[in-house]
Amino acid sequence: MDKERVDQIIDKHDCEASSLIQILLDIQSENHWLPKEALERVAERLQVPMTRVQHIATFYKAFSLVPKGRHEIHICMGTACHVRGAQRVLDAVQDLTGIKPGETDLDLKFSLETVNCLGCCALGPVMEIDGKTHGKMAPAEVANVLKNYE
Amino acid sequence: MSDIILQIDGREVAAREGMTVLEAAQKAGISIPTLCYHEKLEPYGACRLCIVEVEERGRTRLVVSCLYPVEKDLVVRTRSEKIDRIRKMILELLMAHAPDSFELQELAQEYGADRDRFEKEPSFCIHCGLCVRYCAEVKKKNAVGFVDRGTRREISFIPEIAAKECGSCGECFPLCPTEALQAAFVLTKAFSFPTPSMKPAAAE
Amino acid sequence: MARINSITELEEVRKSILSSRDSKKPCITICSGSGCHASGSREVALSIEAEIVKQGLSDKVDVKKTGCHGFCERGPIVVIHPEGICYFQVKPGDVPEIVSQTVIEKKVIERLLYTDPNTNEKIVYESEIPFYKNQERLVFGFNSSIDPKSIDDYLAIGGYSALAKVLSQMSPEQVLEEVKRSNLRGRGGGGFPTGRKWGESRNAPGDIKYVIVNADEGDPGAYMDRSLLEGNPHSILEGLTIGAYAVGSHEGYIYVRQEYPLAVENVSIAIKQAEEYGLLGENILGSGFDFTVKVHQGAGAFVCGESSALMTALEGKAGEPRPKYIHTAVKGVWDRPSVLNNVETWANVPLIINKGSDWFTQFGTERSKGTKIFSLVGKITNTGLVEVPMGMSLRDIIYKIGGGIPGGKKFKAVQTGGPSGGCLPEELLDLPVGFDELTQAGSMMGSGGMIVMDEDTCMVDVARYFLEFLTDESCGKCVPCREGIRQMLKILTNITKGKGKEGDIELLEELAEVAREASLCALGRSAPNPFLSTLKYFRDEYEAHVKEKRCPALSCKELIAFYIDPAKCQACGTCARKCPSEAIIGGKNLIHMVDQTKCTKCGTCFEVCPPRFRAVKKISGEPVPDPIPEEARIIVRGGKKNE
């Protein structure tokens, strides 16, 4: 993401320090991760210490400081999905992709995250890939779903 | 401004409005243990060692004295079976990180804390925040801050700022009760300080 | 749409909207909340729209995409008006039939109706279905009849009349009095009297005050606020504006989780529409009252649902809670008086103003007035969102409305209050829901998450699960929470893995005390609750794990083994085919066997073994029987000789 675009996003929020999180959310949403240069630019223009930007970029789960994979897998670990066996679905995904939650595989194909409740409890256990919800997942079906993604 | 009279451990103590219970106690020579408190910094309320029992309007509860404002007729108890139990546990939890810390060892003796109660954790840092807050509030350089949250929370130096400022300052180092701050600084210096003496890789 | 400049103009606009609508005109509504979206309601909606055009009915039939209806287990839900015929689990393929048969010919399609599992009778009308009939949907009910993206729909059902009443007939003090008299208490979990909170802010010194909507609904399994914000955003805006007037605030914030994109979208649209109509912004309805609202997104931190952490996040900082020795109603965002209330709390305000506190107080119990929306999820037949008057028993909610436990399983516990709450066993099912009753039993009503658990749920694992959640979400600032919960998680994890030892439970109790008494915020203080409540009511499970290395619920992976009963196996081969680890040894006419060295305990074999055999068993706390030699595993089928 180039500096101009970062500046545009900052200006959209009136360059207000209290909008720091909103600005980073916009950058994350467009760029899929937060490059160091973007963080430095934001700190500079908003006149906030880099330590605060760094803390926020690591404190909140929405942000990634490294590039993410082409496909983002979110496994819901909410209580309703948990009692319906979400852990076993997660284990199956981990086995098949070779990555743990928070990681991206070496081909930059999949990024895996756990989410604490997507709010589709009737369909639990739920796995969301690129925003598409796959409900009533069973560990044995995971391979079938994942092989559709390049 | 008239004095506020409160009771600490059965003694009448006079305090000014705006003071905290800890400040009032210290003024009266009553000692309350602290780890994250420093008179030059805003109270942080993180270590929870300074908890005391306060009684007001018939209700008793535990509060941290470094932040609780003094009130007229407040009744404060700085020691009790429960308070001692909690302080002992806090120390034991922290000693899983920094068993050799001088400050922790001293307090552990007083409260009978067992330094080996819990399995040792890989990080020394006890999150008192003194380094971060000192650099932010007193030096206003923000060379070191916190990153992440929960059990993954750590202190982290900003290499560009640390390379410029820390060499001539170093005022935070004696504040650290453990080896964590030194270790973090040394590692940052070794691996992340910008090195102007290295030429950028030639373009192919 | 022209700006509405006065109360009278508002009524004229409302009248004109109503008169241009024919309540007898056929209308197909399709539930378009996030839950139904996940079941495919977007595709159904597109099919309906296409079919209407195809059959040339665009002038004669309306199509409306509404908010969440609440019966999420049975989505996508389509309701045909004006009759109120209700179809469930609708697929795009059903649409042509629905339009031709039901909309045009007024004939009911039986297979899409709800079937009462007790009587087997089919029920046609939404209002007669037990799930809905036993609820009191004062707040949530509007969802099914409005398109959340249409402010006109909200006006048509009487929206913004409460605001008009307030601005034209009531002083801020009178509004405060009315809310106080209603005994409305916060619906986010704290249960603090709303009127009292507003009064504190009103009386606090300072000209700049804030009103805030807490839409950071983080309790896993709870999604009531999301459905309200997605389905009826104007009701929250109206309540917020009324609150701002009462408190003396001119700036409002809606803090929404970024994990709720549809809620963010719908509430942002609602704000724009309200501003266009002059119902938000400067000089609202010509009254001279100014009020603006900004949407602020969360970024993935459960702790930001805590009021002081939320306010710190609004300031653009990491959401670490602050001590609340001085209420945030007095010193909140930027140290200014800030009223923070939950989504559902705000949504109740217009109702209280319009219908009066006397009307409101007829619902609920002495100390818990009004209704509460619960998300009824987990091992329950009718998963969904339910709104009931406080005082209804847990048993009635779970059985009368929820339809009980599916699969013939036995009820074990109901978890309420999210990670701050606890589990209640069968003996306590007659407890009424309310702010105080569940707390006395060791749980709490919380924000409304109600997770039902059955005989297959391990209660030790439930405690471990919540502590794992909280270790991940703790801000990490204070020692009791960061370190105490970390150690509790370690011990509980060991217990579920068969590594528990004598003294573990006592150490857990000590750690629980420190977290409860000395943590900085409510996250830490209430973190031990799931452990303490499961220990209180299911102590036998803890002891079995520690002393016998046995999991009574047959759930903890390290403590169970999958074993194929040789007396029952008929060598159908299904388990061997489906096993993802190739851990099943077998063959044609050969009793199958699980190779314990390869088994990953995924449970697939247990699930796929045909019910008529039920040969796969889970065993715990006892050694796996020795494998039988191959010769002894040959099955001789009756009437067939083995060549």
Tab-separated table of N, CA and C in Angstrom, chain A residues 41 50 120 140:
chain	number	residue	atom	x	y	z
A	41	ARG	N	3.936	6.047	9.288
A	41	ARG	CA	3.268	7.215	8.708
A	41	ARG	C	2.105	7.660	9.588
A	50	MET	N	4.989	6.029	18.721
A	50	MET	CA	5.031	4.759	18.005
A	50	MET	C	4.694	3.603	18.936
A	120	CYS	N	-23.485	-17.654	14.508
A	120	CYS	CA	-24.322	-18.550	13.715
A	120	CYS	C	-24.515	-19.838	14.492
A	140	ALA	N	-14.293	-35.067	9.500
A	140	ALA	CA	-14.057	-35.858	8.286
A	140	ALA	C	-14.342	-35.068	7.017
